[in-house]
Coordinates of C-alpha atoms in Angstrom, one line a residue:
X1 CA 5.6 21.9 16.4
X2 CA 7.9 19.7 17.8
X3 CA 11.4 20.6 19.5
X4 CA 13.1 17.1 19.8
X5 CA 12.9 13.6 19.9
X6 CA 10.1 11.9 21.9
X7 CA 6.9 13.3 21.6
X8 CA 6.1 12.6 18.3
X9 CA 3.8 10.3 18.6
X10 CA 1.5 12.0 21.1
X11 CA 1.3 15.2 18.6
X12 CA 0.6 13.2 15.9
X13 CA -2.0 11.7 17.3
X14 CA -3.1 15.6 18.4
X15 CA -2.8 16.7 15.5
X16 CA -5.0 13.8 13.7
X17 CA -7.4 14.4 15.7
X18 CA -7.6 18.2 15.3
X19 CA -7.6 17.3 11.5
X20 CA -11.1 14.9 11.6
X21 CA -12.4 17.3 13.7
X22 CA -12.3 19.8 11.1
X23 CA -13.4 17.5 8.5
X24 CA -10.0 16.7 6.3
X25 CA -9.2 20.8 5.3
X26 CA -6.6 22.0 2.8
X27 CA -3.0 22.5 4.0
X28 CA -3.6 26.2 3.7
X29 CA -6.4 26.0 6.3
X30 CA -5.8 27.2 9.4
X31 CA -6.6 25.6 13.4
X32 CA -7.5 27.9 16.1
X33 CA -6.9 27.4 19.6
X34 CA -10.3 26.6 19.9
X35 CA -9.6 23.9 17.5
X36 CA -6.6 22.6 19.7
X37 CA -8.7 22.5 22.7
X38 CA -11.7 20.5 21.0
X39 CA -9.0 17.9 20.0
X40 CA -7.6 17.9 23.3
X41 CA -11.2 17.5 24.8
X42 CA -12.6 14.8 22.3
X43 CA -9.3 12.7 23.2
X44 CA -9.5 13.2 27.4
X45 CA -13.4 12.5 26.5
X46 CA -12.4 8.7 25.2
X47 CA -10.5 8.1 27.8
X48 CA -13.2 8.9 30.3
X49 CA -16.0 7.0 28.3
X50 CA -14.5 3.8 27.1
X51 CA -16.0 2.2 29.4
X52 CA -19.3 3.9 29.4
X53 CA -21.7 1.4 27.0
X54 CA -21.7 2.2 23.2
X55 CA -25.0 3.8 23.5
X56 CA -24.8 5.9 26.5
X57 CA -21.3 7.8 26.1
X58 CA -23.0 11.1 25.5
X59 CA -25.3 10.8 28.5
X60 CA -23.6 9.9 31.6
X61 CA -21.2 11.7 33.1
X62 CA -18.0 10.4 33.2
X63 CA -15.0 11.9 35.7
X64 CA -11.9 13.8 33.9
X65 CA -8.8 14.7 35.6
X66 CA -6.6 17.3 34.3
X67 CA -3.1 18.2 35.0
X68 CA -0.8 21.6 35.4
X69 CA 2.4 22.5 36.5
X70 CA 2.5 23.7 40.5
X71 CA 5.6 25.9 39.8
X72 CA 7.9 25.3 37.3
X73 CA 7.9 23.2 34.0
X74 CA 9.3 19.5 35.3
X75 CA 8.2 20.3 38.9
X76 CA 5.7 18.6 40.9
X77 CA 2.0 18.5 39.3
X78 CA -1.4 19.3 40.3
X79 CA -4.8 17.4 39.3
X80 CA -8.4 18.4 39.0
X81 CA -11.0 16.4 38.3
X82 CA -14.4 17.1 38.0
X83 CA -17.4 15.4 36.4
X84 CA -18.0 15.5 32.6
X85 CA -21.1 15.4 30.2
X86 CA -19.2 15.1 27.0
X87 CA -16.0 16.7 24.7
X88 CA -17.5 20.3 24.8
X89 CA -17.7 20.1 28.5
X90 CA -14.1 19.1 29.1
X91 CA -13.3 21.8 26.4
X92 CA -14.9 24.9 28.8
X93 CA -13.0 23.1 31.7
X94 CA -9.3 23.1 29.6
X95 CA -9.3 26.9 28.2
X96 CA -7.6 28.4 31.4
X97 CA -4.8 25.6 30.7
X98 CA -4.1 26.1 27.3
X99 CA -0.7 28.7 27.8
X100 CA 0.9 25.7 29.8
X101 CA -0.3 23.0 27.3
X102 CA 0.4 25.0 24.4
X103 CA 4.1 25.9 26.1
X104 CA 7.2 23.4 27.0
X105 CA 6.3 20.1 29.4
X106 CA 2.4 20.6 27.4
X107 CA 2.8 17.2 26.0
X108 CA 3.8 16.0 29.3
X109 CA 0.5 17.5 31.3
X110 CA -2.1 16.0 28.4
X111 CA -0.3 12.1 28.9
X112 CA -0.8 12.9 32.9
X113 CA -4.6 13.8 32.1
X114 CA -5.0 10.7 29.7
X115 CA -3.5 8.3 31.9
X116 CA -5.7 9.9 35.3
X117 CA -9.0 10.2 33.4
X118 CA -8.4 6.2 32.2
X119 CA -7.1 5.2 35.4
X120 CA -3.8 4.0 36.2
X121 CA -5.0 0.6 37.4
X122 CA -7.3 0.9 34.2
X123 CA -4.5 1.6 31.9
X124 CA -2.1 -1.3 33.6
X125 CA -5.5 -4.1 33.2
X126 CA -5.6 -2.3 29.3
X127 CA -1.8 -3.0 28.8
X128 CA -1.5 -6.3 30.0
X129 CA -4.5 -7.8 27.9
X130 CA -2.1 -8.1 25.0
X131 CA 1.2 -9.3 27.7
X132 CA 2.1 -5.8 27.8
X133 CA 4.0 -4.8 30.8
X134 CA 4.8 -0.8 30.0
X135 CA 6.2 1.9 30.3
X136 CA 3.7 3.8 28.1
X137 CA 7.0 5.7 27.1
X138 CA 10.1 4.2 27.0
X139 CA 13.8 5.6 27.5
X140 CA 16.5 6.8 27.2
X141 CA 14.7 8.8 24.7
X142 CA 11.5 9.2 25.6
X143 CA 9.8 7.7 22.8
X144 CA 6.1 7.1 22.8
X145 CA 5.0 3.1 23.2
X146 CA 2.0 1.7 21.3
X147 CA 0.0 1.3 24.1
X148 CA 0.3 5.4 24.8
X149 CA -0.6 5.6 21.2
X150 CA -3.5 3.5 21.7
X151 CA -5.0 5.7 24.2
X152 CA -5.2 8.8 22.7
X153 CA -6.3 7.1 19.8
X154 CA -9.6 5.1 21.2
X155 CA -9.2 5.3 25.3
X156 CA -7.8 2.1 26.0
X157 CA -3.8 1.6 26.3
X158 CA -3.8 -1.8 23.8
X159 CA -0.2 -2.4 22.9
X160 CA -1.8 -4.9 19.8
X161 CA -2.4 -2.7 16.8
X162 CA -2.5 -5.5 14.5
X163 CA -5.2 -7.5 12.9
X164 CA -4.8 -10.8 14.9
X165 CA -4.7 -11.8 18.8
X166 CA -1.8 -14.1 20.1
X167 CA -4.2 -17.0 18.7
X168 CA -3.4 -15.9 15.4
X169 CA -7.4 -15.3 14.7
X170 CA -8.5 -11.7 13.9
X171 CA -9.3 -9.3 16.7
X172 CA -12.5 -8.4 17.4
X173 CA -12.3 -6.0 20.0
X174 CA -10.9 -3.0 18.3
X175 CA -12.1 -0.1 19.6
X176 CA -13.2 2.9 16.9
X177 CA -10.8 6.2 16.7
X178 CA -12.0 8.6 14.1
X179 CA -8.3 8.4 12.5
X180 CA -6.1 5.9 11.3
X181 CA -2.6 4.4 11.6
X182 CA -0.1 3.1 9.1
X183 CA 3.1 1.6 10.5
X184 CA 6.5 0.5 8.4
X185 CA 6.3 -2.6 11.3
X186 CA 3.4 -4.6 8.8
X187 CA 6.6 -4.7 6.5
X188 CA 8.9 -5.8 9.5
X189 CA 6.8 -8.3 11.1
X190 CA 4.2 -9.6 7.8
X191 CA 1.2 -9.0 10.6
X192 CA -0.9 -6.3 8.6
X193 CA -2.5 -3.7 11.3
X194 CA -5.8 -4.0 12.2
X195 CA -9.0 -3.2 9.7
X196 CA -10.7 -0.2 11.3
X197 CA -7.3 1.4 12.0
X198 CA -6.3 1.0 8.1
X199 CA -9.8 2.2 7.3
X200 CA -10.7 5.0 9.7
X201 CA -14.2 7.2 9.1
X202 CA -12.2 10.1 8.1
X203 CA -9.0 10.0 5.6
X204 CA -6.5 10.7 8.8
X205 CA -3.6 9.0 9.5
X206 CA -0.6 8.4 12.1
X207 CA 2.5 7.7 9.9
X208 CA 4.9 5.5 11.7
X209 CA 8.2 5.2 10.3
X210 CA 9.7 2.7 12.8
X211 CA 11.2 4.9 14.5
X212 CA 9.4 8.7 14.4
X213 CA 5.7 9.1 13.9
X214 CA 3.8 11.8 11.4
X215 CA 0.7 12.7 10.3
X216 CA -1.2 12.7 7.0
X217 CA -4.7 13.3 5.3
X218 CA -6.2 13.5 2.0
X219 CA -8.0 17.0 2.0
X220 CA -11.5 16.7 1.0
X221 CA -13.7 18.3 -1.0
X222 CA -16.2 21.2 0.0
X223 CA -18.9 18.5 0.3
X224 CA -17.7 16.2 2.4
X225 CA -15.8 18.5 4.5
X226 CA -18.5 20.6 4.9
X227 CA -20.6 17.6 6.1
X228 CA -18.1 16.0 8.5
X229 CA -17.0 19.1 10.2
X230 CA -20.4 19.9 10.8
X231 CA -20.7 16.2 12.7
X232 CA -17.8 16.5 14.6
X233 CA -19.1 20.5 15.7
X234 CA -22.6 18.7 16.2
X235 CA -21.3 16.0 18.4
X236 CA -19.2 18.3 20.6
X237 CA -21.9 20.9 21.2
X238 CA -24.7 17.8 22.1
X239 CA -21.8 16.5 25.0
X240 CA -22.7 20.1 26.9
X241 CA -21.4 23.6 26.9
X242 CA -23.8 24.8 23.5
X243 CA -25.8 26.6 25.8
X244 CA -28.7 24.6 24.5
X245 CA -30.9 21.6 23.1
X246 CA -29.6 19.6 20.5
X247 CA -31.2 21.5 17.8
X248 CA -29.9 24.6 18.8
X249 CA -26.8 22.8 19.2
X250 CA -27.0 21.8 15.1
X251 CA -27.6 25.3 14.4
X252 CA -24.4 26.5 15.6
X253 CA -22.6 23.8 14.2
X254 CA -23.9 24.3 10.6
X255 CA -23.1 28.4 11.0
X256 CA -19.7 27.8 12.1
X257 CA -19.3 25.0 9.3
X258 CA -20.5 26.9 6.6
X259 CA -18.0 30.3 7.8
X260 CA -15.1 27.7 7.7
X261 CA -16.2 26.4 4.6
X262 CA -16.2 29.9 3.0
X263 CA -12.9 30.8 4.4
X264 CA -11.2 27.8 3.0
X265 CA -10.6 27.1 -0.4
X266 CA -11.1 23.7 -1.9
X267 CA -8.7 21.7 -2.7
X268 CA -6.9 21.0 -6.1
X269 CA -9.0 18.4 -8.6
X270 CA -6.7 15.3 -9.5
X271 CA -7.8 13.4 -12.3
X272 CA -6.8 9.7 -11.5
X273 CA -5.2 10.1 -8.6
X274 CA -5.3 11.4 -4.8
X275 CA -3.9 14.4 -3.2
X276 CA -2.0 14.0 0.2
X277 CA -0.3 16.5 2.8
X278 CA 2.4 15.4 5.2
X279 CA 2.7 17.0 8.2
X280 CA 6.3 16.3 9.9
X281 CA 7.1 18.4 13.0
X282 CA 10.7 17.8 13.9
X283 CA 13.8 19.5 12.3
X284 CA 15.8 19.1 10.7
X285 CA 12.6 17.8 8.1
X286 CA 10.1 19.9 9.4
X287 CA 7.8 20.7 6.8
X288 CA 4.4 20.5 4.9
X289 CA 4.2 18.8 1.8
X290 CA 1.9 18.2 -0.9
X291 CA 2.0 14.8 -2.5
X292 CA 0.4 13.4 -5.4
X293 CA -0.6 9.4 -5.3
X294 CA -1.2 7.6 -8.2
X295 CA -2.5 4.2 -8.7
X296 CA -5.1 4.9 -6.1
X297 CA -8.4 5.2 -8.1
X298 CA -10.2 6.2 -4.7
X299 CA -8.5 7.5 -1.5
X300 CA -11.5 7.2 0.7
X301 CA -13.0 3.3 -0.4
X302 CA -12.1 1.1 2.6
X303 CA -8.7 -0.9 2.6
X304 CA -8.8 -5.0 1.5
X305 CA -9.6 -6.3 4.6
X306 CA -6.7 -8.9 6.2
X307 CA -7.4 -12.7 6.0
X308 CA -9.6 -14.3 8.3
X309 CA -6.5 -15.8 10.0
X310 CA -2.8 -14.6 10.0
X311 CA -0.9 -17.1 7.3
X312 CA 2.6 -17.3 6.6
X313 CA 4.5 -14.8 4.4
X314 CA 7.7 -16.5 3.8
X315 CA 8.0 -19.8 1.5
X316 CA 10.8 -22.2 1.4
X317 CA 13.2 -20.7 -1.0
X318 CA 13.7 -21.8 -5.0
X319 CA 16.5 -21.7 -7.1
X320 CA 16.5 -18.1 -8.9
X321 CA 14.9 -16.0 -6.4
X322 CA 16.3 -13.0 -5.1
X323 CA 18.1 -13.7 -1.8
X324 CA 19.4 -10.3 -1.3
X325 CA 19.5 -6.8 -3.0
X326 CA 23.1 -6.4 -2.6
X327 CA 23.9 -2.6 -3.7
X328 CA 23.0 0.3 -6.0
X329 CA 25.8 1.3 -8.8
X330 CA 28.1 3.8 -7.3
X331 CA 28.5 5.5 -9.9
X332 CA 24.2 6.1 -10.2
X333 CA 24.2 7.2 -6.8
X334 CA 26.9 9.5 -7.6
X335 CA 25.4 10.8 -10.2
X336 CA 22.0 11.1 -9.5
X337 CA 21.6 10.9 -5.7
X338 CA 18.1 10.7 -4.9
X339 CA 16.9 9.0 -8.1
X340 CA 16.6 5.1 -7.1
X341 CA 14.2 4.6 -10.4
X342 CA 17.4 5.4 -12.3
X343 CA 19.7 3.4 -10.8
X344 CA 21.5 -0.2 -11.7
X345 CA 21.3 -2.8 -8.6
X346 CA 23.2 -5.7 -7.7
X347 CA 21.1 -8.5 -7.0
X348 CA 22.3 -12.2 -5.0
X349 CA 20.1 -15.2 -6.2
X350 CA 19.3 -18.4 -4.3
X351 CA 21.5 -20.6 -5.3
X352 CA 20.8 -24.8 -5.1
X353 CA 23.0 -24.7 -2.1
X354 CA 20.8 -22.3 -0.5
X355 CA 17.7 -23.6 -1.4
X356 CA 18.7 -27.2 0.1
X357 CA 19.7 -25.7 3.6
X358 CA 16.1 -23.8 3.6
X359 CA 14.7 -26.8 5.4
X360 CA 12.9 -24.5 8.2
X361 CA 10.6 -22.9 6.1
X362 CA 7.3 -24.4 4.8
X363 CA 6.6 -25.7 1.2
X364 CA 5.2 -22.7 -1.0
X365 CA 1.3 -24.2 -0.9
X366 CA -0.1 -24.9 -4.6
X367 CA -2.4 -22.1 -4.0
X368 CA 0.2 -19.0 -3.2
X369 CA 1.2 -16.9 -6.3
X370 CA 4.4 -18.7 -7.8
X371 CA 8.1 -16.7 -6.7
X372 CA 9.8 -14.8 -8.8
X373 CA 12.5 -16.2 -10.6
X374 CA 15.5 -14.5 -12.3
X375 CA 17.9 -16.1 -14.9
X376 CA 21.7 -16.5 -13.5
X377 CA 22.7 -15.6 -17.0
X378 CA 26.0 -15.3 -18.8
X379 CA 29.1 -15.2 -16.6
X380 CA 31.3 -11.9 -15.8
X381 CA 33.5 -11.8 -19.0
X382 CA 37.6 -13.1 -18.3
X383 CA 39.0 -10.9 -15.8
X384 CA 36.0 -8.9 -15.0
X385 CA 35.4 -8.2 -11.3
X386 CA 32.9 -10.1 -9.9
X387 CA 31.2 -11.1 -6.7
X388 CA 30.8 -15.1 -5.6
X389 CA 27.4 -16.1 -4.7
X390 CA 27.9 -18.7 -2.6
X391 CA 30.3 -16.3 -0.4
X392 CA 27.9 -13.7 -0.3
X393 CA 25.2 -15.9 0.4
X394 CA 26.7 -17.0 3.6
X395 CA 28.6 -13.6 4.7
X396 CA 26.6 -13.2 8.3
X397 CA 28.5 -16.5 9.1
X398 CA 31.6 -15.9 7.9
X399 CA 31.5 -12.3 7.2
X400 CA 33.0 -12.6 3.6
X401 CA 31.0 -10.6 1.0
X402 CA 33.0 -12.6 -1.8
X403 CA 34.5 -9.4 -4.1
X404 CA 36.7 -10.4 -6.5
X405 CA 38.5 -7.5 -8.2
X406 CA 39.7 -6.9 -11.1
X407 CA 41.8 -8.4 -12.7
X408 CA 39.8 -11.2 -10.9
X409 CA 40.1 -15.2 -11.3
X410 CA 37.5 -17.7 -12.9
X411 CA 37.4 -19.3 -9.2
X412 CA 36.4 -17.4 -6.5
X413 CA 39.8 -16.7 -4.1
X414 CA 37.8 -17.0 -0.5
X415 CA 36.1 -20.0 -1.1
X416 CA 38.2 -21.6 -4.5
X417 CA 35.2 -22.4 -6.1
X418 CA 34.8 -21.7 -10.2
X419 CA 32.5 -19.4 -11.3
X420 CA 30.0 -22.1 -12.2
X421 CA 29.8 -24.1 -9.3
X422 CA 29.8 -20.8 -7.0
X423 CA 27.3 -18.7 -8.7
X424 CA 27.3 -14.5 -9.2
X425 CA 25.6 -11.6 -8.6
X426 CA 23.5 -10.2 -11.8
X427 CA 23.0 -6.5 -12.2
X428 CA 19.8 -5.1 -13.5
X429 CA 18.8 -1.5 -14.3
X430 CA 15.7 -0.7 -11.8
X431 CA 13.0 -0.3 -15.2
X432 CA 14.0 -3.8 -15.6
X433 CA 13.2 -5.3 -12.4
X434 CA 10.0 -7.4 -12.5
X435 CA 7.3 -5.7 -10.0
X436 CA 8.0 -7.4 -6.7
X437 CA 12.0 -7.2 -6.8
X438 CA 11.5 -3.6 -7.6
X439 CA 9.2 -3.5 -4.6
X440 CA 12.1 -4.6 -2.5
X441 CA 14.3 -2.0 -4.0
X442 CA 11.5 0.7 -2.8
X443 CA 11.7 -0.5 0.6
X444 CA 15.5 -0.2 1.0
X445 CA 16.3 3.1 -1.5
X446 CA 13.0 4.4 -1.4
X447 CA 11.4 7.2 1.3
X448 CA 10.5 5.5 4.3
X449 CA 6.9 7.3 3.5
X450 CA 6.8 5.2 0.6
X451 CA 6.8 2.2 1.7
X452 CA 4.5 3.5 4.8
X453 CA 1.6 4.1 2.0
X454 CA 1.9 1.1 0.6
X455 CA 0.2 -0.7 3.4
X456 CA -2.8 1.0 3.5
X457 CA -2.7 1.8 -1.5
X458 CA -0.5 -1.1 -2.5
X459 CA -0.1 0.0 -6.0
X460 CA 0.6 3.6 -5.4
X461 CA 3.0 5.2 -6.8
X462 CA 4.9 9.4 -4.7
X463 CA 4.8 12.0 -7.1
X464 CA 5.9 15.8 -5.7
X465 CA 4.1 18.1 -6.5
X466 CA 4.9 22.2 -6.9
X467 CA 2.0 24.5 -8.5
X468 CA 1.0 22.7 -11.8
X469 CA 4.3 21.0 -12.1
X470 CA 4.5 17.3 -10.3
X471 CA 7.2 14.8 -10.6
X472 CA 7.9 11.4 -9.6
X473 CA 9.5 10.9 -6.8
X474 CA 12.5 8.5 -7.1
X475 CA 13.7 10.0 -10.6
X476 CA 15.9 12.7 -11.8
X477 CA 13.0 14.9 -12.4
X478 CA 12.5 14.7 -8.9
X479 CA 16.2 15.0 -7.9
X480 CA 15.9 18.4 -6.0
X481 CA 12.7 17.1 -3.6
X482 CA 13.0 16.9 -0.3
X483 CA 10.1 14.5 1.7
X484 CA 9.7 15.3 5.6
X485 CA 11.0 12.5 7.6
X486 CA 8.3 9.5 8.6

């Protein structure tokens, strides 16, 4: 649980982890401490081994340093470090510090132990690879940076999550985590995030938002969870602590597998779609919900993989495209708050002004799909308010949204132009929005979780989902949802 702003991103990252580690369970499943610690372990493990060769992380012992509170919470801090032979070892070594990492300033102790066990000349050599300079968490607020992300994730504080370097060729060096991350940046910046962290082993992922980070998984079957949870117990008990060889070290793995798999039920059956939870840990939004994805004929098959080499998203404008999605109704937001699929929206279209001062941007290639392309259509009837394109167009330099009231002029009265020469907004209900307008419409009225999924399923479509009842979410039968924060 999380009691303010700032550490989202490190217990998101916890929690991920604790979630592969038990093989992708039901929401109603429940995590032990025991659980909490192996996740805690397995991430203190990668940052100890990164550097260890691929083949030989499990065999030589690597030196972890862990972290506790001399006196009081925020007061000065202690170390220990001691030599490790895998997760299950540093596991042993963190029981007598789970109260205090479990408690307020927790969070605090496991970054410590992450950035020690790396190394903080490690960590800085990691950062500035991808011209990072730090901090790994940023103020006023405290707010986890990628590069802290990074490191809890795979061992190595990268601040480059996406699928290119600075040459604009795709990475190579990623480094494995068993979850993923899904970011609301892709949408921001156009840079898709990088392959392995879109398609992790496990269906785990970090949820970022922009601005708050979450977690979500699709809960697996009995098989399959059954049969990673008894890898992840396997590869624990083989780092040390089992008390054993590697065979006896299977054994209990299976046992404890198959008593897990008997005290959790599995999960609903979905015909055509995919089940998801969404864990959110900070109030107000704090909850656990159950959503239902459709247009995803297969949660687990691996994402499309980005393009060979990062290539523009933005084309020199045309005549008749959307230049801006100006406003929903008032009067559909009024009446039906939280139902965006319902509503009417204004919508501002290049006009031939604005496509002739689009001189910076590069000619659409022959081979990129054609732009959309909306009629201007009739004008506003005599009288009718209206809103002047060309104003609007041009309102962050002259701060003019061109509203004309009624009873309103045939010529605009900012810029004097007639309604012909200017141009005007159109409205259009949402069901009659072709596909990648009503995409844009998602991103700006939709959940932020939304448009968050739609990096990794582009086609998907939220529905809530209560008992046997589900709804979509964006219409009024699913007025009354509420969707954690992302």
């Amino acid at each position: 649980l999380q009691g303010k702003n700032g550490p989202c991103g490190v217990l998101a990252a916890v929690n991920a982890e604790l979630l592969a580690q038990k093989g992708c369970p039901p929401p109603s499943a429940a995590a032990t401490e025991a659980d909490l610690r192996a996740a805690l372990a397995a991430i203190l493990w990668r940052c100890a081994s990164a550097d260890a060769p691929a083949g030989a992380k499990d065999s030589i012992a690597q030196e972890v340093v862990l972290a506790r509170w001399e006196g009081a919470v925020g007061g000065p801090i202690v170390t220990e470090s001691f030599a490790a032979d895998g997760a299950a070892s540093v596991a042993a070594k963190l029981a007598p510090l789970m109260p205090a990492l479990r408690q307020k300033g927790g969070v605090v102790l496991l970054c410590y132990a992450c950035v020690l066990t790396r190394g903080v000349e490690a960590v800085r050599a990691d950062v500035a690879l991808d011209n990072g300079s730090g901090p790994l968490i940023a103020g006023p607020h405290a707010l986890c940076g990628t590069e802290l992300m990074t490191l809890l994730m795979a061992g190595r504080a990268r601040g480059n999550v996406g699928a290119y370097g600075q040459d604009g060729a795709k990475v190579t060096w990623r480094e494995p985590s068993p979850f993923g991350l899904l970011s609301r940046d892709e949408l921001e910046t156009g840079v898709p995030l990088a392959d392995p962290l879109k398609s992790p082993p496990l269906p785990v992922y970090v949820l970022h938002g922009g601005d708050h980070f979450t977690v979500a998984w699709i809960p697996l079957p009995a098989k399959e969870r059954f049969e990673a949870r008894v890898r992840a117990l396997f590869a624990s008990a083989r780092g040390g602590g089992s008390g054993g060889d590697a065979n006896s070290a299977a054994a209990e793995a299976v046992e404890a597998a198959t008593a897990e798999l008997q005290a959790a039920p599995p999960p609903p059956a979905t015909q055509g779609a995919v089940d998801l939870a969404l864990w959110n840990g900070l109030p107000p939004a704090r909850g656990l919900r159950r959503l239902r994805l459709r247009g995803v004929s297969d949660g687990l098959a691996p994402a499309a993989p980005a393009p060979p080499s990062l290539t523009p998203s933005h084309w020199r404008l045309s005549v008749g495209e959307v230049e801006s999605v100006v406003q929903a109704a008032k009067e559909d937001k009024a009446s039906l708050p939280a139902a965006w699929r319902e509503h009417r929206y204004e919508l501002s279209l290049v006009t031939k002004a604005v496509a002739e001062e689009d001189v910076a941007s590069a000619p659409r290639p022959p081979d990129a799909p054609p732009p959309t392309l909306l009629p201007q259509g009739p004008p506003p009837a005599a009288g009718e308010a209206w809103r002047c394109a060309s104003c609007y167009n041009s309102r962050f330099k002259t701060m003019c949204f061109g509203e004309n009231p009624a009873p309103a002029a045939a010529a605009c009265k900012f810029c004097g132009q007639a309604q012909q020469e200017a141009g005007w907004t159109v409205w259009m209900r949402y069901a009659d929005l072709p596909a990648p307008v009503a995409r844009r419409v998602d991103r700006m009225a939709g959940p932020k979780v939304l448009a968050v999924l739609r990096t990794r399923w582009p086609d998907v479509s939220l529905w809530a989902v209560a008992g046997e009842v589900e709804a979509e979410v964006g219409t009024a039968a699913a007025a009354g949802v509420t969707l954690p924060a992302v």
